[in-house]
Amino acid sequence: MRISCRKFPVFFRKFLQEILTCAQTLRHFQFPFFLLPSAMASADLRDELLCSICLSTFKDPVMLRCGHNFCRVCIGRVLDTQDESGVYSCPDCREEFQVRPTLLRNINLHNVAEHFLIAQQEQEEITGICCTYCVDSPVPAVRSCLHCEASLCDKHLRSHSKSPEHILSDPSTSLEKRKCSVHKKILEYYCTEDAACICVSCSLAGEHRGHRVEMLDEASEKKKNKLRNVLQKLITMRKETEERVRSLEERWRKAQEKAAGEVERVIALCTDIRRRVDNLEKKVLSEISRQEKEESLSLSALIHQLDIKKDELSRKSRHLEELCNMTDPLTVLQEPDTGDLCDPEEKGGDEDIGGRDKQPHDGDDLDVAVISHTLHTLSDVITGIRNRIYVEDPADILLDVTTAANNLLISDDLKTATWTREWQNRPETVERFQGYNQVMSRRGFTSGQHYWDVEISRSGDWMVGMCYPSIDRREYQSLIGNNNKSWSLCIFNNQYLVIHGSKEIRLRGKICSNRVRICLDYEAGQLSFYELCDPIRHLHTFTATFSEPLHAALYLGHTSYLGRDWIRICH
């Protein structure tokens, strides 16, 4: 039974490690690999080390939670194609994942695949060069003679000439490259000036005459030293790169976990909203049904009483008609003078059913207070959830001193405006507010969702809001809220007022906090005010189609002479 390497059990890893240890030991003693049984080069092992996507040996293998391994690049491309559908699955077992799976680097499998490729390359190099003189059957060569330009196996090497001109080297198929192309002599020297391998003739009489030359072994050792330094740097860079990859993978994993947590949070919030909406629907429908039932019973009883009265009046009317039609005066006069024959207006006969003042209801008694209150509560809940989801960081609001009235002090950090009786003597410009103690922000918003918080001193009158930069700066219309270019929340007699276009709306409830939040959704055309108490209380939302940049705006009155009133933009 074949054991899948993609699952990579512990005993299989140990088995491969033992094979690699043996192979490295044998290679150390220059043991001919072609004599090994098909351990590392077997078809079964090669198949287990193949990526099922690219059908090549693993390159930087990674593992999914289901246990299957793939090349990082291959599985990354597959997951990229699955991003559009939002459904991720393993290409092998088709196991599905709710979010894009984290790719875990398989270090052990990476090492095995790397050693396998090295061993395979070495074996191909060894078995790819055969003895020149073994013509009957290919026998791997162990050395090559540069003078003879032939490769030799062990048998022919023992009988080969030992003279100095017969220089032996590692097996090679390109022996002609080890001779000078001009003089056809063996390359024995290295010209440091031209960085070329040369023969004796090139050094003595050729184009390299007089150049500084070195023996090949000496030049090779110098180059190896340089390469070792470069190799050490590359190894260090590789370790740093692997560490960075691990760090990025960890960040990726945390980002996926955070995204999954946010998904769960949004699902929970939406579930809670649906539950509240369902409860609201049941409560409102039940209240409407109850009130309709009470009203129906009341109207049914009144209708029944009126039907009885109608029958009684009909009976009296018929009797009176009979008396009126009689020709005998004696009979008419002898009719008993009872109260039921008198004028109904004189008797006030409606007292038994409530009189004329109690008429049937017109449907105005339906109590919509519960419905309205619940709807507003739900609206506040949804608005609060929406702000928590989409509005993350507060906007950076800085006050613009060039717009500040001369009775306002602006702090160095441009976050606080303070009313003062000391005139500031700032130059009169078209940007500066002249009629009221107001100031605007530097920044204007033309899109997106933003919020900013303010803290207000307990005494004095104040206004906070937003305005267009084209607002009037001199006349009465310059007060924020007293025109169609600004919206404001203000305090008056310990109550909140919202103002736009000179129209005031008094808000219910008492002031509990001296902190206020202003939320802007430019595209939706909504400007909302909240009191930052516990819990946060929604005060009012203006709805408009914004046509210019919106700047924050502050106003301070001067009702307090004991201290300086101030408004601070919270960080």
mmCIF file of C-alpha atoms in Angstrom, residues 55-415:
data_model
loop_
_atom_site.group_PDB
_atom_site.id
_atom_site.type_symbol
_atom_site.label_atom_id
_atom_site.label_comp_id
_atom_site.label_asym_id
_atom_site.label_seq_id
_atom_site.Cartn_x
_atom_site.Cartn_y
_atom_site.Cartn_z
ATOM 1 C CA LEU A 55 3.121 17.888 -11.981
ATOM 2 C CA SER A 56 6.696 18.916 -11.137
ATOM 3 C CA THR A 57 8.811 18.376 -8.056
ATOM 4 C CA PHE A 58 7.689 20.604 -5.181
ATOM 5 C CA LYS A 59 9.096 24.119 -5.142
ATOM 6 C CA ASP A 60 8.580 25.858 -1.778
ATOM 7 C CA PRO A 61 5.850 23.391 -0.716
ATOM 8 C CA VAL A 62 2.993 24.629 1.491
ATOM 9 C CA MET A 63 0.230 22.665 3.204
ATOM 10 C CA LEU A 64 -3.505 23.297 3.586
ATOM 11 C CA ARG A 65 -5.445 22.430 6.733
ATOM 12 C CA CYS A 66 -6.685 19.256 5.053
ATOM 13 C CA GLY A 67 -3.067 17.995 4.869
ATOM 14 C CA HIS A 68 -2.432 18.216 1.109
ATOM 15 C CA ASN A 69 0.729 19.890 -0.184
ATOM 16 C CA PHE A 70 1.270 22.097 -3.244
ATOM 17 C CA CYS A 71 3.824 24.517 -4.629
ATOM 18 C CA ARG A 72 3.201 27.944 -3.091
ATOM 19 C CA VAL A 73 2.874 29.602 -6.503
ATOM 20 C CA CYS A 74 0.540 26.876 -7.856
ATOM 21 C CA ILE A 75 -1.949 26.873 -4.958
ATOM 22 C CA GLY A 76 -1.760 30.686 -4.812
ATOM 23 C CA ARG A 77 -2.979 30.901 -8.416
ATOM 24 C CA VAL A 78 -5.793 28.437 -7.698
ATOM 25 C CA LEU A 79 -6.951 30.425 -4.664
ATOM 26 C CA ASP A 80 -6.775 33.652 -6.683
ATOM 27 C CA THR A 81 -9.233 32.190 -9.200
ATOM 28 C CA GLN A 82 -11.535 31.222 -6.315
ATOM 29 C CA ASP A 83 -11.562 34.756 -4.851
ATOM 30 C CA GLU A 84 -14.407 35.864 -7.126
ATOM 31 C CA SER A 85 -16.756 33.071 -6.008
ATOM 32 C CA GLY A 86 -15.735 33.402 -2.359
ATOM 33 C CA VAL A 87 -15.679 29.592 -1.990
ATOM 34 C CA TYR A 88 -12.260 28.042 -1.423
ATOM 35 C CA SER A 89 -11.539 24.335 -1.761
ATOM 36 C CA CYS A 90 -8.594 21.942 -1.902
ATOM 37 C CA PRO A 91 -7.795 20.845 -5.511
ATOM 38 C CA ASP A 92 -7.166 17.271 -4.289
ATOM 39 C CA CYS A 93 -9.913 16.400 -1.761
ATOM 40 C CA ARG A 94 -12.310 19.298 -2.553
ATOM 41 C CA GLU A 95 -12.637 20.181 1.135
ATOM 42 C CA GLU A 96 -14.176 23.668 1.331
ATOM 43 C CA PHE A 97 -13.055 26.559 3.542
ATOM 44 C CA GLN A 98 -15.149 29.545 4.653
ATOM 45 C CA VAL A 99 -12.267 32.008 4.261
ATOM 46 C CA ARG A 100 -9.117 31.891 2.169
ATOM 47 C CA PRO A 101 -6.991 29.205 3.859
ATOM 48 C CA THR A 102 -3.663 29.991 5.433
ATOM 49 C CA LEU A 103 -0.703 28.396 3.637
ATOM 50 C CA LEU A 104 1.623 26.665 6.094
ATOM 51 C CA ARG A 105 5.194 26.112 4.853
ATOM 52 C CA ASN A 106 6.167 22.425 4.965
ATOM 53 C CA ILE A 107 9.841 22.611 5.959
ATOM 54 C CA ASN A 108 10.385 18.833 6.031
ATOM 55 C CA LEU A 109 8.879 18.267 2.614
ATOM 56 C CA HIS A 110 10.855 21.234 1.273
ATOM 57 C CA ASN A 111 14.124 19.690 2.494
ATOM 58 C CA VAL A 112 13.264 16.254 1.070
ATOM 59 C CA ALA A 113 12.348 17.695 -2.338
ATOM 60 C CA GLU A 114 15.506 19.814 -2.391
ATOM 61 C CA HIS A 115 17.748 16.831 -1.521
ATOM 62 C CA PHE A 116 15.933 14.717 -4.073
ATOM 63 C CA LEU A 117 16.608 17.270 -6.819
ATOM 64 C CA ILE A 118 20.282 17.509 -5.820
ATOM 65 C CA ALA A 119 20.687 13.725 -5.750
ATOM 66 C CA GLN A 120 18.872 13.416 -9.067
ATOM 67 C CA GLN A 121 21.115 16.039 -10.663
ATOM 68 C CA GLU A 122 24.248 14.372 -9.290
ATOM 69 C CA GLN A 123 23.116 10.981 -10.519
ATOM 70 C CA GLU A 124 22.363 12.388 -13.953
ATOM 71 C CA GLU A 125 25.798 14.000 -14.021
ATOM 72 C CA ILE A 126 27.477 10.742 -12.994
ATOM 73 C CA THR A 127 25.519 8.421 -15.284
ATOM 74 C CA GLY A 128 25.483 10.939 -18.128
ATOM 75 C CA ILE A 129 29.257 10.586 -18.886
ATOM 76 C CA CYS A 130 30.358 7.158 -19.980
ATOM 77 C CA CYS A 131 33.774 5.618 -20.609
ATOM 78 C CA THR A 132 35.061 6.367 -24.086
ATOM 79 C CA TYR A 133 36.646 2.948 -24.490
ATOM 80 C CA CYS A 134 33.736 0.794 -23.217
ATOM 81 C CA VAL A 135 31.930 0.466 -26.524
ATOM 82 C CA ASP A 136 30.035 -2.751 -25.788
ATOM 83 C CA SER A 137 27.971 -1.331 -22.949
ATOM 84 C CA PRO A 138 27.925 2.149 -21.332
ATOM 85 C CA VAL A 139 30.029 2.272 -18.169
ATOM 86 C CA PRO A 140 30.075 5.467 -16.075
ATOM 87 C CA ALA A 141 33.340 7.354 -16.277
ATOM 88 C CA VAL A 142 35.210 8.301 -13.126
ATOM 89 C CA ARG A 143 37.909 10.527 -14.643
ATOM 90 C CA SER A 144 38.672 12.343 -17.898
ATOM 91 C CA CYS A 145 42.091 12.768 -19.550
ATOM 92 C CA LEU A 146 42.639 16.229 -20.984
ATOM 93 C CA HIS A 147 45.521 15.110 -23.168
ATOM 94 C CA CYS A 148 43.658 12.177 -24.693
ATOM 95 C CA GLU A 149 40.331 14.008 -24.642
ATOM 96 C CA ALA A 150 38.730 10.802 -23.366
ATOM 97 C CA SER A 151 36.701 9.716 -20.343
ATOM 98 C CA LEU A 152 37.830 6.642 -18.401
ATOM 99 C CA CYS A 153 36.137 4.092 -16.195
ATOM 100 C CA ASP A 154 37.942 2.412 -13.286
ATOM 101 C CA LYS A 155 39.235 -0.416 -15.514
ATOM 102 C CA HIS A 156 40.697 1.814 -18.216
ATOM 103 C CA LEU A 157 41.982 4.322 -15.664
ATOM 104 C CA ARG A 158 44.282 1.673 -14.149
ATOM 105 C CA SER A 159 45.888 1.052 -17.528
ATOM 106 C CA HIS A 160 46.068 4.703 -18.523
ATOM 107 C CA SER A 161 49.410 6.478 -18.996
ATOM 108 C CA LYS A 162 50.844 8.148 -15.889
ATOM 109 C CA SER A 163 52.997 10.648 -17.768
ATOM 110 C CA PRO A 164 52.706 14.361 -16.716
ATOM 111 C CA GLU A 165 51.129 15.508 -19.975
ATOM 112 C CA HIS A 166 48.167 13.226 -19.309
ATOM 113 C CA ILE A 167 46.304 15.446 -16.892
ATOM 114 C CA LEU A 168 43.260 13.851 -15.239
ATOM 115 C CA SER A 169 40.136 15.757 -14.157
ATOM 116 C CA ASP A 170 36.558 15.093 -13.119
ATOM 117 C CA PRO A 171 34.414 13.483 -15.820
ATOM 118 C CA SER A 172 33.414 16.025 -18.449
ATOM 119 C CA THR A 173 31.779 15.960 -21.885
ATOM 120 C CA SER A 174 33.398 19.212 -23.034
ATOM 121 C CA LEU A 175 37.086 18.315 -22.944
ATOM 122 C CA GLU A 176 37.853 20.516 -25.943
ATOM 123 C CA LYS A 177 36.952 23.530 -23.800
ATOM 124 C CA ARG A 178 39.917 22.695 -21.527
ATOM 125 C CA LYS A 179 42.371 23.315 -24.356
ATOM 126 C CA CYS A 180 43.451 26.589 -25.937
ATOM 127 C CA SER A 181 41.481 27.254 -29.093
ATOM 128 C CA VAL A 182 44.575 28.819 -30.730
ATOM 129 C CA HIS A 183 47.496 26.604 -29.705
ATOM 130 C CA LYS A 184 45.510 23.422 -28.893
ATOM 131 C CA LYS A 185 47.385 23.094 -25.620
ATOM 132 C CA ILE A 186 45.982 22.466 -22.171
ATOM 133 C CA LEU A 187 44.830 25.548 -20.280
ATOM 134 C CA GLU A 188 47.168 25.775 -17.289
ATOM 135 C CA TYR A 189 47.250 29.465 -16.366
ATOM 136 C CA TYR A 190 44.857 32.290 -15.617
ATOM 137 C CA CYS A 191 45.456 35.827 -16.922
ATOM 138 C CA THR A 192 44.319 38.217 -14.185
ATOM 139 C CA GLU A 193 44.354 41.241 -16.523
ATOM 140 C CA ASP A 194 42.064 39.716 -19.160
ATOM 141 C CA ALA A 195 40.268 37.295 -16.773
ATOM 142 C CA ALA A 196 40.891 34.392 -19.161
ATOM 143 C CA CYS A 197 42.285 30.871 -18.923
ATOM 144 C CA ILE A 198 45.389 30.516 -21.163
ATOM 145 C CA CYS A 199 48.015 27.966 -22.164
ATOM 146 C CA VAL A 200 51.829 28.221 -21.935
ATOM 147 C CA SER A 201 52.144 29.529 -25.511
ATOM 148 C CA CYS A 202 49.620 32.299 -24.833
ATOM 149 C CA SER A 203 51.670 33.400 -21.821
ATOM 150 C CA LEU A 204 55.088 33.284 -23.509
ATOM 151 C CA ALA A 205 54.438 34.339 -27.107
ATOM 152 C CA GLY A 206 50.752 34.970 -27.517
ATOM 153 C CA GLU A 207 48.483 37.945 -26.928
ATOM 154 C CA HIS A 208 48.831 37.548 -23.143
ATOM 155 C CA ARG A 209 52.622 37.910 -23.175
ATOM 156 C CA GLY A 210 53.840 40.093 -20.319
ATOM 157 C CA HIS A 211 50.516 39.881 -18.464
ATOM 158 C CA ARG A 212 50.296 38.795 -14.881
ATOM 159 C CA VAL A 213 49.278 35.154 -14.748
ATOM 160 C CA GLU A 214 48.470 32.646 -11.991
ATOM 161 C CA MET A 215 48.189 28.907 -11.792
ATOM 162 C CA LEU A 216 44.657 27.668 -12.332
ATOM 163 C CA ASP A 217 44.459 26.128 -8.840
ATOM 164 C CA GLU A 218 45.636 29.357 -7.220
ATOM 165 C CA ALA A 219 43.255 31.531 -9.262
ATOM 166 C CA SER A 220 40.449 29.060 -8.663
ATOM 167 C CA GLU A 221 41.005 29.115 -4.912
ATOM 168 C CA LYS A 222 40.911 32.934 -4.889
ATOM 169 C CA LYS A 223 37.675 32.911 -6.837
ATOM 170 C CA LYS A 224 36.258 30.258 -4.508
ATOM 171 C CA ASN A 225 37.055 32.482 -1.533
ATOM 172 C CA LYS A 226 35.167 35.325 -3.167
ATOM 173 C CA LEU A 227 32.314 32.988 -4.008
ATOM 174 C CA ARG A 228 32.267 31.696 -0.423
ATOM 175 C CA ASN A 229 31.883 35.257 0.826
ATOM 176 C CA VAL A 230 29.083 35.845 -1.668
ATOM 177 C CA LEU A 231 27.559 32.507 -0.686
ATOM 178 C CA GLN A 232 27.638 33.439 2.976
ATOM 179 C CA LYS A 233 25.918 36.711 2.177
ATOM 180 C CA LEU A 234 23.336 34.869 0.095
ATOM 181 C CA ILE A 235 22.738 32.389 2.919
ATOM 182 C CA THR A 236 22.286 35.279 5.344
ATOM 183 C CA MET A 237 19.935 37.029 2.917
ATOM 184 C CA ARG A 238 18.026 33.804 2.421
ATOM 185 C CA LYS A 239 17.607 33.339 6.178
ATOM 186 C CA GLU A 240 16.454 36.939 6.490
ATOM 187 C CA THR A 241 14.061 36.396 3.594
ATOM 188 C CA GLU A 242 12.700 33.213 5.165
ATOM 189 C CA GLU A 243 12.258 35.028 8.451
ATOM 190 C CA ARG A 244 10.447 37.822 6.675
ATOM 191 C CA VAL A 245 8.272 35.275 4.868
ATOM 192 C CA ARG A 246 7.394 33.691 8.213
ATOM 193 C CA SER A 247 6.640 37.119 9.633
ATOM 194 C CA LEU A 248 4.436 38.008 6.660
ATOM 195 C CA GLU A 249 2.700 34.646 6.863
ATOM 196 C CA GLU A 250 2.017 35.308 10.531
ATOM 197 C CA ARG A 251 0.645 38.742 9.677
ATOM 198 C CA TRP A 252 -1.422 37.176 6.910
ATOM 199 C CA ARG A 253 -2.769 34.585 9.350
ATOM 200 C CA LYS A 254 -3.630 37.282 11.879
ATOM 201 C CA ALA A 255 -5.279 39.367 9.140
ATOM 202 C CA GLN A 256 -7.384 36.374 8.120
ATOM 203 C CA GLU A 257 -8.303 35.715 11.749
ATOM 204 C CA LYS A 258 -9.207 39.373 12.187
ATOM 205 C CA ALA A 259 -11.291 39.301 9.001
ATOM 206 C CA ALA A 260 -13.031 36.137 10.196
ATOM 207 C CA GLY A 261 -13.710 37.826 13.527
ATOM 208 C CA GLU A 262 -15.122 40.873 11.775
ATOM 209 C CA VAL A 263 -17.330 38.615 9.648
ATOM 210 C CA GLU A 264 -18.637 36.938 12.786
ATOM 211 C CA ARG A 265 -19.187 40.323 14.421
ATOM 212 C CA VAL A 266 -21.119 41.687 11.446
ATOM 213 C CA ILE A 267 -23.184 38.499 11.214
ATOM 214 C CA ALA A 268 -23.959 38.735 14.935
ATOM 215 C CA LEU A 269 -24.911 42.405 14.612
ATOM 216 C CA CYS A 270 -27.138 41.742 11.600
ATOM 217 C CA THR A 271 -28.729 38.787 13.395
ATOM 218 C CA ASP A 272 -29.410 41.030 16.378
ATOM 219 C CA ILE A 273 -30.917 43.666 14.082
ATOM 220 C CA ARG A 274 -33.188 41.090 12.454
ATOM 221 C CA ARG A 275 -34.219 39.818 15.885
ATOM 222 C CA ARG A 276 -35.018 43.333 17.054
ATOM 223 C CA VAL A 277 -36.933 44.062 13.858
ATOM 224 C CA ASP A 278 -38.940 40.858 14.294
ATOM 225 C CA ASN A 279 -39.658 41.716 17.916
ATOM 226 C CA LEU A 280 -40.605 45.241 16.893
ATOM 227 C CA GLU A 281 -42.946 43.935 14.216
ATOM 228 C CA LYS A 282 -44.637 41.561 16.653
ATOM 229 C CA LYS A 283 -44.904 44.247 19.332
ATOM 230 C CA VAL A 284 -46.281 46.917 17.007
ATOM 231 C CA LEU A 285 -48.748 44.555 15.309
ATOM 232 C CA SER A 286 -49.890 43.260 18.688
ATOM 233 C CA GLU A 287 -50.367 46.816 19.954
ATOM 234 C CA ILE A 288 -52.295 47.798 16.828
ATOM 235 C CA SER A 289 -54.441 44.658 17.106
ATOM 236 C CA ARG A 290 -55.150 45.302 20.793
ATOM 237 C CA GLN A 291 -56.137 48.904 20.208
ATOM 238 C CA GLU A 292 -58.256 47.930 17.207
ATOM 239 C CA LYS A 293 -60.018 45.266 19.286
ATOM 240 C CA GLU A 294 -60.741 47.683 22.137
ATOM 241 C CA GLU A 295 -61.996 50.293 19.692
ATOM 242 C CA SER A 296 -64.158 47.702 17.911
ATOM 243 C CA LEU A 297 -65.750 46.539 21.167
ATOM 244 C CA SER A 298 -66.458 50.122 22.212
ATOM 245 C CA LEU A 299 -67.942 51.042 18.843
ATOM 246 C CA SER A 300 -69.976 47.801 18.720
ATOM 247 C CA ALA A 301 -71.559 48.531 22.139
ATOM 248 C CA LEU A 302 -72.347 52.114 21.143
ATOM 249 C CA ILE A 303 -73.876 50.992 17.843
ATOM 250 C CA HIS A 304 -76.058 48.466 19.712
ATOM 251 C CA GLN A 305 -77.302 51.167 22.093
ATOM 252 C CA LEU A 306 -78.024 53.509 19.203
ATOM 253 C CA ASP A 307 -79.952 50.742 17.415
ATOM 254 C CA ILE A 308 -82.147 50.318 20.540
ATOM 255 C CA LYS A 309 -82.674 54.064 20.692
ATOM 256 C CA LYS A 310 -83.510 54.153 16.983
ATOM 257 C CA ASP A 311 -86.181 51.441 17.445
ATOM 258 C CA GLU A 312 -87.664 53.284 20.410
ATOM 259 C CA LEU A 313 -87.786 56.548 18.469
ATOM 260 C CA SER A 314 -89.431 54.767 15.549
ATOM 261 C CA ARG A 315 -92.111 53.367 17.845
ATOM 262 C CA LYS A 316 -92.802 56.797 19.336
ATOM 263 C CA SER A 317 -92.881 58.368 15.901
ATOM 264 C CA ARG A 318 -95.514 55.892 14.661
ATOM 265 C CA HIS A 319 -97.697 56.507 17.757
ATOM 266 C CA LEU A 320 -97.499 60.259 17.341
ATOM 267 C CA GLU A 321 -98.335 59.948 13.647
ATOM 268 C CA GLU A 322 -101.423 57.982 14.594
ATOM 269 C CA LEU A 323 -102.522 60.700 17.041
ATOM 270 C CA CYS A 324 -101.866 63.386 14.497
ATOM 271 C CA ASN A 325 -104.038 61.573 11.939
ATOM 272 C CA MET A 326 -107.038 61.181 14.278
ATOM 273 C CA THR A 327 -110.093 63.336 13.509
ATOM 274 C CA ASP A 328 -111.712 62.918 16.892
ATOM 275 C CA PRO A 329 -110.404 65.685 19.184
ATOM 276 C CA LEU A 330 -111.697 63.923 22.243
ATOM 277 C CA THR A 331 -109.514 60.887 21.609
ATOM 278 C CA VAL A 332 -106.454 63.056 21.064
ATOM 279 C CA LEU A 333 -106.998 64.980 24.242
ATOM 280 C CA GLN A 334 -107.742 61.897 26.281
ATOM 281 C CA GLU A 335 -104.378 60.321 25.350
ATOM 282 C CA PRO A 336 -102.273 60.085 28.552
ATOM 283 C CA ASP A 337 -99.766 62.945 28.803
ATOM 284 C CA THR A 338 -96.715 60.722 29.555
ATOM 285 C CA GLY A 339 -93.100 61.765 29.463
ATOM 286 C CA ASP A 340 -92.260 59.421 26.622
ATOM 287 C CA LEU A 341 -94.496 61.479 24.322
ATOM 288 C CA CYS A 342 -92.763 64.755 25.117
ATOM 289 C CA ASP A 343 -90.158 66.444 22.987
ATOM 290 C CA PRO A 344 -86.911 64.392 23.104
ATOM 291 C CA GLU A 345 -84.888 67.622 23.125
ATOM 292 C CA GLU A 346 -86.645 68.653 26.357
ATOM 293 C CA LYS A 347 -86.049 65.316 28.062
ATOM 294 C CA GLY A 348 -82.376 64.926 27.159
ATOM 295 C CA GLY A 349 -82.961 61.297 26.223
ATOM 296 C CA ASP A 350 -79.315 60.613 25.230
ATOM 297 C CA GLU A 351 -78.057 60.424 28.790
ATOM 298 C CA ASP A 352 -78.393 56.672 28.903
ATOM 299 C CA ILE A 353 -75.913 56.241 26.041
ATOM 300 C CA GLY A 354 -73.580 59.114 26.753
ATOM 301 C CA GLY A 355 -75.417 62.057 25.205
ATOM 302 C CA ARG A 356 -74.584 64.021 22.110
ATOM 303 C CA ASP A 357 -71.134 64.931 23.457
ATOM 304 C CA LYS A 358 -69.972 61.326 23.185
ATOM 305 C CA GLN A 359 -69.938 60.654 19.470
ATOM 306 C CA PRO A 360 -68.392 57.603 17.793
ATOM 307 C CA HIS A 361 -64.581 57.808 17.531
ATOM 308 C CA ASP A 362 -62.985 58.879 14.275
ATOM 309 C CA GLY A 363 -59.963 56.568 14.656
ATOM 310 C CA ASP A 364 -57.774 59.291 16.231
ATOM 311 C CA ASP A 365 -57.463 57.392 19.491
ATOM 312 C CA LEU A 366 -54.915 54.890 18.089
ATOM 313 C CA ASP A 367 -51.915 55.267 20.389
ATOM 314 C CA VAL A 368 -48.910 55.550 18.046
ATOM 315 C CA ALA A 369 -46.513 56.651 20.783
ATOM 316 C CA VAL A 370 -45.273 53.117 21.378
ATOM 317 C CA ILE A 371 -44.824 52.543 17.645
ATOM 318 C CA SER A 372 -43.000 55.824 17.085
ATOM 319 C CA HIS A 373 -40.750 55.363 20.103
ATOM 320 C CA THR A 374 -39.795 51.829 19.071
ATOM 321 C CA LEU A 375 -39.079 52.875 15.489
ATOM 322 C CA HIS A 376 -36.840 55.708 16.655
ATOM 323 C CA THR A 377 -35.058 53.337 19.030
ATOM 324 C CA LEU A 378 -34.439 50.885 16.195
ATOM 325 C CA SER A 379 -33.215 53.710 13.966
ATOM 326 C CA ASP A 380 -30.750 54.745 16.656
ATOM 327 C CA VAL A 381 -29.540 51.170 17.003
ATOM 328 C CA ILE A 382 -29.005 50.766 13.266
ATOM 329 C CA THR A 383 -27.295 54.170 13.026
ATOM 330 C CA GLY A 384 -24.994 53.300 15.913
ATOM 331 C CA ILE A 385 -24.077 49.926 14.407
ATOM 332 C CA ARG A 386 -23.499 51.511 11.010
ATOM 333 C CA ASN A 387 -21.193 54.114 12.508
ATOM 334 C CA ARG A 388 -19.254 51.476 14.429
ATOM 335 C CA ILE A 389 -18.746 49.436 11.266
ATOM 336 C CA TYR A 390 -17.886 52.099 8.716
ATOM 337 C CA VAL A 391 -16.446 54.992 10.733
ATOM 338 C CA GLU A 392 -13.224 53.882 12.387
ATOM 339 C CA ASP A 393 -10.980 56.841 13.139
ATOM 340 C CA PRO A 394 -11.918 60.420 14.063
ATOM 341 C CA ALA A 395 -11.278 63.136 11.522
ATOM 342 C CA ASP A 396 -8.295 65.389 12.107
ATOM 343 C CA ILE A 397 -9.907 68.795 12.674
ATOM 344 C CA LEU A 398 -7.728 71.909 13.006
ATOM 345 C CA LEU A 399 -9.196 75.386 13.492
ATOM 346 C CA ASP A 400 -8.441 78.090 10.928
ATOM 347 C CA VAL A 401 -7.202 81.224 12.715
ATOM 348 C CA THR A 402 -7.823 83.321 9.604
ATOM 349 C CA THR A 403 -11.591 82.784 10.120
ATOM 350 C CA ALA A 404 -11.635 83.274 13.930
ATOM 351 C CA ALA A 405 -13.518 86.284 15.322
ATOM 352 C CA ASN A 406 -11.490 88.734 17.424
ATOM 353 C CA ASN A 407 -13.202 87.626 20.652
ATOM 354 C CA LEU A 408 -11.902 84.072 20.272
ATOM 355 C CA LEU A 409 -8.544 82.756 21.407
ATOM 356 C CA ILE A 410 -7.237 79.801 19.382
ATOM 357 C CA SER A 411 -4.831 77.416 21.134
ATOM 358 C CA ASP A 412 -1.397 76.603 19.726
ATOM 359 C CA ASP A 413 -2.478 73.108 18.711
ATOM 360 C CA LEU A 414 -5.466 74.639 16.848
ATOM 361 C CA LYS A 415 -7.865 72.401 18.792
#
